[in-house]
mmCIF file of C-alpha atoms in Angstrom:
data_model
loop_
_atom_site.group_PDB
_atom_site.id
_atom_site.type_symbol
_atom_site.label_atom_id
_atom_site.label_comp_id
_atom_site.label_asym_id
_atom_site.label_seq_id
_atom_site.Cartn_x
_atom_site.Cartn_y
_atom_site.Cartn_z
ATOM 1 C CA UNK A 1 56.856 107.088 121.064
ATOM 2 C CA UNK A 2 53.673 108.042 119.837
ATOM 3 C CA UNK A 3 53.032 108.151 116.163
ATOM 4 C CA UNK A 4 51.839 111.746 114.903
ATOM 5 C CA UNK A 5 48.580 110.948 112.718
ATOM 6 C CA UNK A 6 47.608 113.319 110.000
ATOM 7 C CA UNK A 7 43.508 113.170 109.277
ATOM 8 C CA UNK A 8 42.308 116.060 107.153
ATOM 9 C CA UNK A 9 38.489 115.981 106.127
ATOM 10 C CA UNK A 10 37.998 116.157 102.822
ATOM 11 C CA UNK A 11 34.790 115.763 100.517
ATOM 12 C CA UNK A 12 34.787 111.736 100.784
ATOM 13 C CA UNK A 13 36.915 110.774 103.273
ATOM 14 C CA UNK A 14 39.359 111.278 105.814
ATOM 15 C CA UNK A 15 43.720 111.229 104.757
ATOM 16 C CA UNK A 16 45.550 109.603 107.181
ATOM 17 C CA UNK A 17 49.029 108.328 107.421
ATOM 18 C CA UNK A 18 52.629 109.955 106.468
ATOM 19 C CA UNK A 19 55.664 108.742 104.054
ATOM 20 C CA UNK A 20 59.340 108.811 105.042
ATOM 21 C CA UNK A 21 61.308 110.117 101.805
ATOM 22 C CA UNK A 22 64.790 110.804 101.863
ATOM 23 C CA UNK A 23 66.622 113.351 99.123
ATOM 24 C CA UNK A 24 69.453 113.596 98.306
ATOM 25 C CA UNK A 25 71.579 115.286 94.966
ATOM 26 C CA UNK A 26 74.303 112.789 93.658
ATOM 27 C CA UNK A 27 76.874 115.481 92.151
ATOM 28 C CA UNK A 28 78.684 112.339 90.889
ATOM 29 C CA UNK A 29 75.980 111.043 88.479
ATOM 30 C CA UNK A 30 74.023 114.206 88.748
ATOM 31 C CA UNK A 31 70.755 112.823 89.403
ATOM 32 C CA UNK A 32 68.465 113.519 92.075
ATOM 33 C CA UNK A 33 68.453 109.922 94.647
ATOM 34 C CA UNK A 34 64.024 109.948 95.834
ATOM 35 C CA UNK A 35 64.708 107.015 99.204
ATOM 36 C CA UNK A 36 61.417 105.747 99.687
ATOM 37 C CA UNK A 37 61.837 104.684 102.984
ATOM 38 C CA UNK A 38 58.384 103.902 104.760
ATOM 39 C CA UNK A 39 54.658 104.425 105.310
ATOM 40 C CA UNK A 40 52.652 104.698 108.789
ATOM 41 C CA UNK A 41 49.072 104.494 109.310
ATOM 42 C CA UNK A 42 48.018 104.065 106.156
ATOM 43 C CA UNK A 43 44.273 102.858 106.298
ATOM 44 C CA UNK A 44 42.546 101.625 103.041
ATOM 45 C CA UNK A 45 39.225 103.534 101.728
ATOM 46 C CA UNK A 46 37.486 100.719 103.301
ATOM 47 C CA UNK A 47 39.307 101.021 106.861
ATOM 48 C CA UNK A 48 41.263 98.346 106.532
ATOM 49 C CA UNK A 49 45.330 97.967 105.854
ATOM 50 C CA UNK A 50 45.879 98.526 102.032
ATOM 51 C CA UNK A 51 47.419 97.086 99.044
ATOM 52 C CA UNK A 52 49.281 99.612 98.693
ATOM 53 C CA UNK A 53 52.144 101.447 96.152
ATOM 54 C CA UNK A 54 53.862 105.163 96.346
ATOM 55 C CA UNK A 55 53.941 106.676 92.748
ATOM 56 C CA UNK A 56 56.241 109.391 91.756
ATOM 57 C CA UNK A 57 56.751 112.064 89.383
ATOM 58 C CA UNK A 58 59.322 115.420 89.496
ATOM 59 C CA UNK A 59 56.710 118.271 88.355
ATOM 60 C CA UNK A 60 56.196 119.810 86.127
ATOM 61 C CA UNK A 61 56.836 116.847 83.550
ATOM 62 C CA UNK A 62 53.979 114.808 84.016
ATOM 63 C CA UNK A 63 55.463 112.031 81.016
ATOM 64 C CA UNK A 64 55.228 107.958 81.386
ATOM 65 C CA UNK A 65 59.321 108.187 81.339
ATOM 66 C CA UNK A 66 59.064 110.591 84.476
ATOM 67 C CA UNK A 67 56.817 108.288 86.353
ATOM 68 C CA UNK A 68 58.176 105.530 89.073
ATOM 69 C CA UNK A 69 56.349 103.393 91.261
ATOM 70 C CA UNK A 70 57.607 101.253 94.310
ATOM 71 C CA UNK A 71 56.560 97.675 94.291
ATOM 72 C CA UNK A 72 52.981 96.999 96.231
ATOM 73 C CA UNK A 73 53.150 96.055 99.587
ATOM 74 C CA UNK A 74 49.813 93.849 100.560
ATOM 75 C CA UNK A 75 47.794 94.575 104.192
ATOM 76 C CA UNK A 76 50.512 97.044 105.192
ATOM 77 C CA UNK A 77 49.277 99.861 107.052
ATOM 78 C CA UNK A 78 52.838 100.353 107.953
ATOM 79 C CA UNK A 79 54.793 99.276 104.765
ATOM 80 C CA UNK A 80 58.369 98.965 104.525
ATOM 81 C CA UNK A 81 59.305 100.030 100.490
ATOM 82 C CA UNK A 82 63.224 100.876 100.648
ATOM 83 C CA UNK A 83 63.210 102.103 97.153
ATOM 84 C CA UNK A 84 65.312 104.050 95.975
ATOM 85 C CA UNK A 85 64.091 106.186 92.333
ATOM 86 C CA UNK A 86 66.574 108.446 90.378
ATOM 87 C CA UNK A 87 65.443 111.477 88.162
ATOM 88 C CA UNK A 88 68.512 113.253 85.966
ATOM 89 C CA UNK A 89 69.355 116.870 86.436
ATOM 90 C CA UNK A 90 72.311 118.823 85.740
ATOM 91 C CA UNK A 91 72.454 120.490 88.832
ATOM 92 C CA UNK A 92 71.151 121.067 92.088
ATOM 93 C CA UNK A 93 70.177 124.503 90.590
ATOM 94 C CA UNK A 94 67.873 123.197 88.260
ATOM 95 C CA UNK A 95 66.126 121.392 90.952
ATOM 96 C CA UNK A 96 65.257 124.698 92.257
ATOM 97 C CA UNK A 97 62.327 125.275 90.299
ATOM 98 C CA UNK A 98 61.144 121.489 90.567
ATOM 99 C CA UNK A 99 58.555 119.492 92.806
ATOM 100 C CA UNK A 100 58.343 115.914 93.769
ATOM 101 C CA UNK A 101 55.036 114.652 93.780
ATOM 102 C CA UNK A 102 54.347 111.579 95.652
ATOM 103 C CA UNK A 103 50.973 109.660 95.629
ATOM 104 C CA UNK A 104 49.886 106.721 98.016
ATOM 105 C CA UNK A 105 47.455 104.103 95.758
ATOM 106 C CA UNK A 106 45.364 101.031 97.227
ATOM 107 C CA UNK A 107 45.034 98.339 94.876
ATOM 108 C CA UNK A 108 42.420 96.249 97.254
ATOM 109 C CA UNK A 109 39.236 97.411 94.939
ATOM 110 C CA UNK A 110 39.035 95.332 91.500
ATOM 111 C CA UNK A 111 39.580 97.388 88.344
ATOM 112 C CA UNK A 112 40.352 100.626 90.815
ATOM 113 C CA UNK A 113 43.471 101.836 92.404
ATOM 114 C CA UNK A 114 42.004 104.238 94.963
ATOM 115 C CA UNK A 115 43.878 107.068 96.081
ATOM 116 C CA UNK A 116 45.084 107.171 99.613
ATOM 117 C CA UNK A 117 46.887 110.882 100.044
ATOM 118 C CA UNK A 118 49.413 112.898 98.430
ATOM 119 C CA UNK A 119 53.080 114.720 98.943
ATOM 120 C CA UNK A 120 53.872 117.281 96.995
ATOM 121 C CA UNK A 121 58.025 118.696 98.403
ATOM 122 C CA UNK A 122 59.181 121.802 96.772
ATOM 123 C CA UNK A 123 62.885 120.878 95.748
ATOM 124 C CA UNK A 124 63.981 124.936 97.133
ATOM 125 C CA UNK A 125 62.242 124.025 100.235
ATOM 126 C CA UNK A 126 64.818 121.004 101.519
ATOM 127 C CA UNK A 127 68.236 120.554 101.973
ATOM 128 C CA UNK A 128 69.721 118.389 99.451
ATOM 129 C CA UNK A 129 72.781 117.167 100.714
ATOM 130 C CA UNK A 130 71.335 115.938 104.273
ATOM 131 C CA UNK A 131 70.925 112.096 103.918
ATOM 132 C CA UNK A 132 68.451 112.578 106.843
ATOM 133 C CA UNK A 133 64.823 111.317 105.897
ATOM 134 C CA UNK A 134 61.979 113.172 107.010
ATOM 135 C CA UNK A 135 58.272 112.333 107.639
ATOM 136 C CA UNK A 136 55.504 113.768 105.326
ATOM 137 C CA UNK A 137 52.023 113.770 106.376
ATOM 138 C CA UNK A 138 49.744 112.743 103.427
ATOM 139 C CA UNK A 139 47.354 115.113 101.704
ATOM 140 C CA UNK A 140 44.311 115.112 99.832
ATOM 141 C CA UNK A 141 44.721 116.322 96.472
ATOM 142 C CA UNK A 142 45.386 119.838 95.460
ATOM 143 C CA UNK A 143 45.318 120.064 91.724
ATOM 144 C CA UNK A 144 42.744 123.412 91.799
ATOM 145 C CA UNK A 145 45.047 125.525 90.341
ATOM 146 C CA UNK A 146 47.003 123.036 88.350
ATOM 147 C CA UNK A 147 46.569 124.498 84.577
ATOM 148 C CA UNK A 148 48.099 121.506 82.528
ATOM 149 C CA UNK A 149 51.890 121.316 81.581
ATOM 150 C CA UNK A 150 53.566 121.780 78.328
ATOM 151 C CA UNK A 151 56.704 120.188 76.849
ATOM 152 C CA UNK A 152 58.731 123.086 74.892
ATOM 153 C CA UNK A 153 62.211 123.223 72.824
ATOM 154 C CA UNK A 154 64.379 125.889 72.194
ATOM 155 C CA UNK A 155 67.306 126.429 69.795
ATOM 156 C CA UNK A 156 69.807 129.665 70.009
ATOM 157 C CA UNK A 157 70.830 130.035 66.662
ATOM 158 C CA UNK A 158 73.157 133.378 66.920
ATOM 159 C CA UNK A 159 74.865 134.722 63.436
ATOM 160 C CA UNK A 160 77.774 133.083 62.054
ATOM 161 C CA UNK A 161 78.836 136.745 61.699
ATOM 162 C CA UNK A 162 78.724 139.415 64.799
ATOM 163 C CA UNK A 163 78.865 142.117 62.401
ATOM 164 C CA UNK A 164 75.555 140.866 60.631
ATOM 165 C CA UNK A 165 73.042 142.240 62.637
ATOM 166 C CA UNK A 166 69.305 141.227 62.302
ATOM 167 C CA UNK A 167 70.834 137.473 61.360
ATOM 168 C CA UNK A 168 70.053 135.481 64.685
ATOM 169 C CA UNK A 169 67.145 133.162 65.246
ATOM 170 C CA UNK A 170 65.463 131.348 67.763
ATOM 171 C CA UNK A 171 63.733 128.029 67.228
ATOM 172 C CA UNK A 172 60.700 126.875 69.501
ATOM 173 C CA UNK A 173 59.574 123.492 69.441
ATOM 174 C CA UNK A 174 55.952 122.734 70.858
ATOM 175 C CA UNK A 175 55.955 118.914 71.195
ATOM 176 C CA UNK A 176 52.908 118.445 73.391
ATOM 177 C CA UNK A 177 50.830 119.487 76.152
ATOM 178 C CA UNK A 178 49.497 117.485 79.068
ATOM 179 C CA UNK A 179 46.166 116.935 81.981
ATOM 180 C CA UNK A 180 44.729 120.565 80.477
ATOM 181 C CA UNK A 181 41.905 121.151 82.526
ATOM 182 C CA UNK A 182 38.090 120.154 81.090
ATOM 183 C CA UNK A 183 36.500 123.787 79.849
ATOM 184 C CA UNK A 184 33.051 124.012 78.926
ATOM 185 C CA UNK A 185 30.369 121.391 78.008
ATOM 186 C CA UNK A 186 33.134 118.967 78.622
ATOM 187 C CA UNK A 187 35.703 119.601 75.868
ATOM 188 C CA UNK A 188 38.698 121.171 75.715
ATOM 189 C CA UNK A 189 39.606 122.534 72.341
ATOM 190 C CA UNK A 190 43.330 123.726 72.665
ATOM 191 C CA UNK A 191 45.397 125.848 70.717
ATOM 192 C CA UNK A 192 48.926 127.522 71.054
ATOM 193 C CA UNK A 193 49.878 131.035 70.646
ATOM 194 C CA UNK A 194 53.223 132.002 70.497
ATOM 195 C CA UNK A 195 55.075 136.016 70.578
ATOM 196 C CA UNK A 196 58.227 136.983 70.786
ATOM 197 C CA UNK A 197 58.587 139.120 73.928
ATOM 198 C CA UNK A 198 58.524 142.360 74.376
ATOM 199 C CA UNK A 199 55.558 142.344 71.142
ATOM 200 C CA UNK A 200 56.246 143.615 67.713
ATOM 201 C CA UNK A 201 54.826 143.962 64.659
ATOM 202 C CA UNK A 202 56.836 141.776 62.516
ATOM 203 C CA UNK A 203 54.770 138.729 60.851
ATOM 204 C CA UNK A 204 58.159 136.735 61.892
ATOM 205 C CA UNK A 205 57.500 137.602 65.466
ATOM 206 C CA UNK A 206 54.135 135.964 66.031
ATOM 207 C CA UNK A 207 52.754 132.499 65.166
ATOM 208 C CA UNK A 208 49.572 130.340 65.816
ATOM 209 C CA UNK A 209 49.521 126.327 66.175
ATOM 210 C CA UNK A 210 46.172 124.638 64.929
ATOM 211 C CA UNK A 211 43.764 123.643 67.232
ATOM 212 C CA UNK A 212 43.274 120.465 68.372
ATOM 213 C CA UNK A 213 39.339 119.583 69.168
ATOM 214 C CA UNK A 214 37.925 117.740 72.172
ATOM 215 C CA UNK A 215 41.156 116.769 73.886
ATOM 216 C CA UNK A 216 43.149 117.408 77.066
ATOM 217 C CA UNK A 217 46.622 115.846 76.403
ATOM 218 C CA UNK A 218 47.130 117.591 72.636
ATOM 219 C CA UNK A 219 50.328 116.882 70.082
ATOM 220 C CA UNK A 220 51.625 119.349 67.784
ATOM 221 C CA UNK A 221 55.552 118.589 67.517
ATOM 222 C CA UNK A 222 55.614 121.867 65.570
ATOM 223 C CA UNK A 223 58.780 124.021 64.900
ATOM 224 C CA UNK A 224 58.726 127.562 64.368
ATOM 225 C CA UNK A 225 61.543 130.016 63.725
ATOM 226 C CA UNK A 226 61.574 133.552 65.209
ATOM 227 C CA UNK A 227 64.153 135.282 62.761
ATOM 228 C CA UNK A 228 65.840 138.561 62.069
ATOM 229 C CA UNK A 229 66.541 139.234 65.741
ATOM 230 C CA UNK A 230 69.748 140.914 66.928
ATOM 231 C CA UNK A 231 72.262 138.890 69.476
ATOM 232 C CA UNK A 232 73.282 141.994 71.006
ATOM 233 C CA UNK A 233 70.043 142.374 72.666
ATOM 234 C CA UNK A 234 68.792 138.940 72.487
ATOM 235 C CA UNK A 235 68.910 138.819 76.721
ATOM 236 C CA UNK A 236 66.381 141.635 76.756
ATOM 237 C CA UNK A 237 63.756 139.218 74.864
ATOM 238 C CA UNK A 238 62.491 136.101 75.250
ATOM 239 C CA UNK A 239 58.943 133.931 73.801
ATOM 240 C CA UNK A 240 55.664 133.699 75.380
ATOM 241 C CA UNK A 241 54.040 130.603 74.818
ATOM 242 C CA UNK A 242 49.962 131.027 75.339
ATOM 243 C CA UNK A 243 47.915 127.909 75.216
ATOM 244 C CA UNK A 244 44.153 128.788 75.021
ATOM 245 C CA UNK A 245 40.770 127.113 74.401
ATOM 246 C CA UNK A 246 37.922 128.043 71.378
ATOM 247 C CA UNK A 247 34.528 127.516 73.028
ATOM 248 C CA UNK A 248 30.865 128.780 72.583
ATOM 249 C CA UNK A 249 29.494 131.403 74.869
ATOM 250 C CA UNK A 250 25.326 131.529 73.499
ATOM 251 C CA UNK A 251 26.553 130.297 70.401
ATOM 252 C CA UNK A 252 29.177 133.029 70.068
ATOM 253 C CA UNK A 253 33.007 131.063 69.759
ATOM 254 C CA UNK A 254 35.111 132.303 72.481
ATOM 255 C CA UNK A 255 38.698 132.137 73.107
ATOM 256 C CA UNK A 256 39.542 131.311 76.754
ATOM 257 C CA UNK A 257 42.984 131.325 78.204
ATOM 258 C CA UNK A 258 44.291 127.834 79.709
ATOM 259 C CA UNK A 259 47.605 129.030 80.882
ATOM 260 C CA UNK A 260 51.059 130.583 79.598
ATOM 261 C CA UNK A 261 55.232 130.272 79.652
ATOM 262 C CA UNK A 262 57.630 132.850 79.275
ATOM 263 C CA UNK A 263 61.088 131.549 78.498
ATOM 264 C CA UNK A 264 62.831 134.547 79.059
ATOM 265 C CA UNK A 265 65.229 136.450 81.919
ATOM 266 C CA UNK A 266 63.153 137.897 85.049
ATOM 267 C CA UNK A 267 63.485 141.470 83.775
ATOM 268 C CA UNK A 268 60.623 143.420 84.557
ATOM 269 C CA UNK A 269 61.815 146.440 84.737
ATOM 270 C CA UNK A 270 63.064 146.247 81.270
ATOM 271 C CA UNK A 271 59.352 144.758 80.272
ATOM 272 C CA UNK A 272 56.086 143.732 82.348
ATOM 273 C CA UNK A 273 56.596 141.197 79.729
ATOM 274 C CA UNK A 274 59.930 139.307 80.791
ATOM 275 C CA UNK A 275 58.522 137.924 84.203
ATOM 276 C CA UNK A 276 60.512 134.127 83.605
ATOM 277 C CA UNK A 277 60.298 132.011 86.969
ATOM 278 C CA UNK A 278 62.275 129.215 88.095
ATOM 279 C CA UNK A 279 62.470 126.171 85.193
ATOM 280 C CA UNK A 280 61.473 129.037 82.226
ATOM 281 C CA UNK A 281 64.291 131.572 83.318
ATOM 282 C CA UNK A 282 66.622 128.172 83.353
ATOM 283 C CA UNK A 283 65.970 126.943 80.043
ATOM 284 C CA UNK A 284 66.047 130.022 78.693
ATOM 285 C CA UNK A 285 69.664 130.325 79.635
ATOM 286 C CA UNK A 286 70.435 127.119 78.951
ATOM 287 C CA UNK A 287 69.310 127.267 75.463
ATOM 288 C CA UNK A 288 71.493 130.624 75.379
ATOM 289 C CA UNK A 289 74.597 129.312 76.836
ATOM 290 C CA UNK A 290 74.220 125.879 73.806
ATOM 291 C CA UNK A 291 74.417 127.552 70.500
ATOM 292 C CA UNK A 292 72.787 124.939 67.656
ATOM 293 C CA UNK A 293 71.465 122.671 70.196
ATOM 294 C CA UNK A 294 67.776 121.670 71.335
ATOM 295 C CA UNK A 295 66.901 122.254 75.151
ATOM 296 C CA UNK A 296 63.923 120.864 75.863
ATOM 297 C CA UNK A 297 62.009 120.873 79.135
ATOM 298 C CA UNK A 298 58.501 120.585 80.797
ATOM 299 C CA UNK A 299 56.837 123.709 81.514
ATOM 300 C CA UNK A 300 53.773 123.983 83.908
ATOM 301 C CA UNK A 301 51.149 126.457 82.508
ATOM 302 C CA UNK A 302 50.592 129.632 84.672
ATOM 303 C CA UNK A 303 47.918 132.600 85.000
ATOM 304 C CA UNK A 304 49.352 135.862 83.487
ATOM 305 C CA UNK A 305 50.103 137.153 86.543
#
C-alpha cells in the first residue's frame, strides 16, 4: 500500500507527513480521550528523520494547564507515540464549539524546536463515539485570522425575590487575555470594553478595564457587576466583551479593535446585537442554568461580524 504524502509549499519550506489521532468522548469520566497513535513521513527541516514530539491544545484555551505533549521520539520519520491525552468537558455538546490543535516539533536544532506541520480537527466535524483513528495530513500554519483568546467568568445572580424586579445582576470576570496579535510599531497596548447587550444608557451597564501597555498576553482579573437588570427578560440580553488597542496614527492616539465575545443567546432577530456562537452561547447558558456560581471559559476573539 502506498503511503499518501501531503507536501504543501509554503514560504520556507515544504509540509510533509500526516498524524493518526483517534477521538473519542468518555461519557463515564466525561472527558474527551486525544489517541495519539502515529506519524508517517515526517522529514526534519534539514531533510533528515526528526527528533520529533506532537503538542496539543483544545482551542480556544491556549493555557500551560491545556497544553500536552507526547514524549520525543529520536530519527523517526515514522514514529510510533501511543499516547493517549485527556481534556475535561461536560458533554459532548460542549465539544461542539471546540478545536484540537495538534503541532509536529523537531528538536534536532540546538536551542530551537522547529516546527514540522500542524492539525487543527473541528470537534462538530468528527464522530465522537467511533474508536476508529483517522489520518491527518499536516499543515503549515494558519494563525492569519487568529485574533488572540480571552479567559472570561460569569455569575447569574437572579433576585432572592421574583416580585423585586430590577434586583438581578450579572457578574463578569476578565482574568486574562492571550497571543493578541502585534499592532503597530510593534506594541500592543490592550484594553477591555465591556456593554451589556442590547446598549443602554445606564452608567451600570457599561464599564472600561485599564490598559495594559506594550504586551500581548495582558492580566486584569477584574470583576465587574452589571446590576438592576430584570430576570424576566434576562434571556433577551447578554455582555459584549470588546478588547481593543490605543495606538498613534501621525501622532494622533487611535483606538483599534483586536477582537470581541458576546456571551449571550443567538437571537438576532430580537437584536443584531445577540449573535452568541458555539462556546459563548454555551457559557452563557451555563452560567444561567448555575445561580451563585462562577463559569468560566476560554473565549477566542472574533471580528464583529
Amino acid at each position: 500500500k502506498q503511503w499518501y504524502q501531503r507536501r504543501v509549499r509554503g514560504k520556507d519550506r515544504v509540509i510533509n507527513g500526516e498524524l493518526n489521532i483517534g477521538l473519542v468522548y468518555n461519557d463515564t469520566v466525561n472527558t474527551l480521550d486525544v489517541h495519539i497513535n502515529e506519524g508517517r513521513n515526517l522529514i526534519g527541516v534539514d531533510g533528515n528523520p526528526p527528533h520529533c514530539y506532537v503538542k496539543t491544545y483544545l482551542l480556544p484555551d491556549r493555557s500551560k494547564t491545556a497544553k500536552r505533549k507526547t514524549k520525543t521520539k529520536k530519527r523517526a520519520s515514522n514514529p510510533v507515540f501511543n499516547e493517549i491525552f485527556q481534556y475535561k468537558a461536560s458533554s459532548a455538546e460542549d465539544l461542539a464549539s471546540m478545536t484540537l490543535w495538534l503541532t509536529v516539533w523537531d528538536t534536532r536544532q540546538l536551542g530551537h524546536n522547529m516546527f514540522l506541520g500542524e492539525v487543527r480537527i473541528q470537534l462538530d466535524s468528527v464522530a465522537l463515539d467511533n474508536p476508529k483513528a483517522m489520518w491527518w495530513p499536516l499543515q503549515h500554519m494558519e494563525d492569519s485570522h487568529f485574533r488572540g483568546s480571552i479567559l472570561l467568568g460569569l455569575m447569574y445572580c437572579p433576585a432572592p425575590d421574583d416580585k423585586k424586579k430590577k434586583k438581578t445582576c450579572l457578574k463578569l470576570k476578565v482574568a486574562e487575555a492571550r497571543d493578541l496579535p502585534v499592532m503597530d510599531n510593534g506594541r500592543t497596548n490592550p484594553y477591555a470594553a465591556l456593554y451589556l447587550v442590547p446598549k443602554t444608557e445606564s452608567k451600570d451597564h457599561k464599564y472600561k478595564l485599564q490598559m495594559k501597555k506594550n504586551t500581548v498576553h495582558p492580566k486584569w482579573n477584574a470583576e465587574v457587576n452589571f446590576m438592576h437588570l430584570d430576570s424576566a427578560t434576562i434571556e433577551d440580553q447578554g455582555i459584549e466583551i470588546q478588547l481593543l488597542h490605543l495606538g498613534k496614527v501621525d501622532k494622533a492616539k487611535q483606538c483599534v479593535l483586536i477582537g470581541v465575545v458576546r456571551l449571550c443567546q443567538h437571537k438576532v432577530n430580537v437584536s443584531p446585537s445577540l449573535d452568541g456562537r458555539g462556546i459563548e452561547v454555551l457559557h452563557w447558558k451555563e452560567a444561567l442554568s448555575k445561580p451563585g456560581v462562577w463559569v468560566e471559559k476560554w473565549h477566542n476573539l472574533r471580528s464583529w461580524e
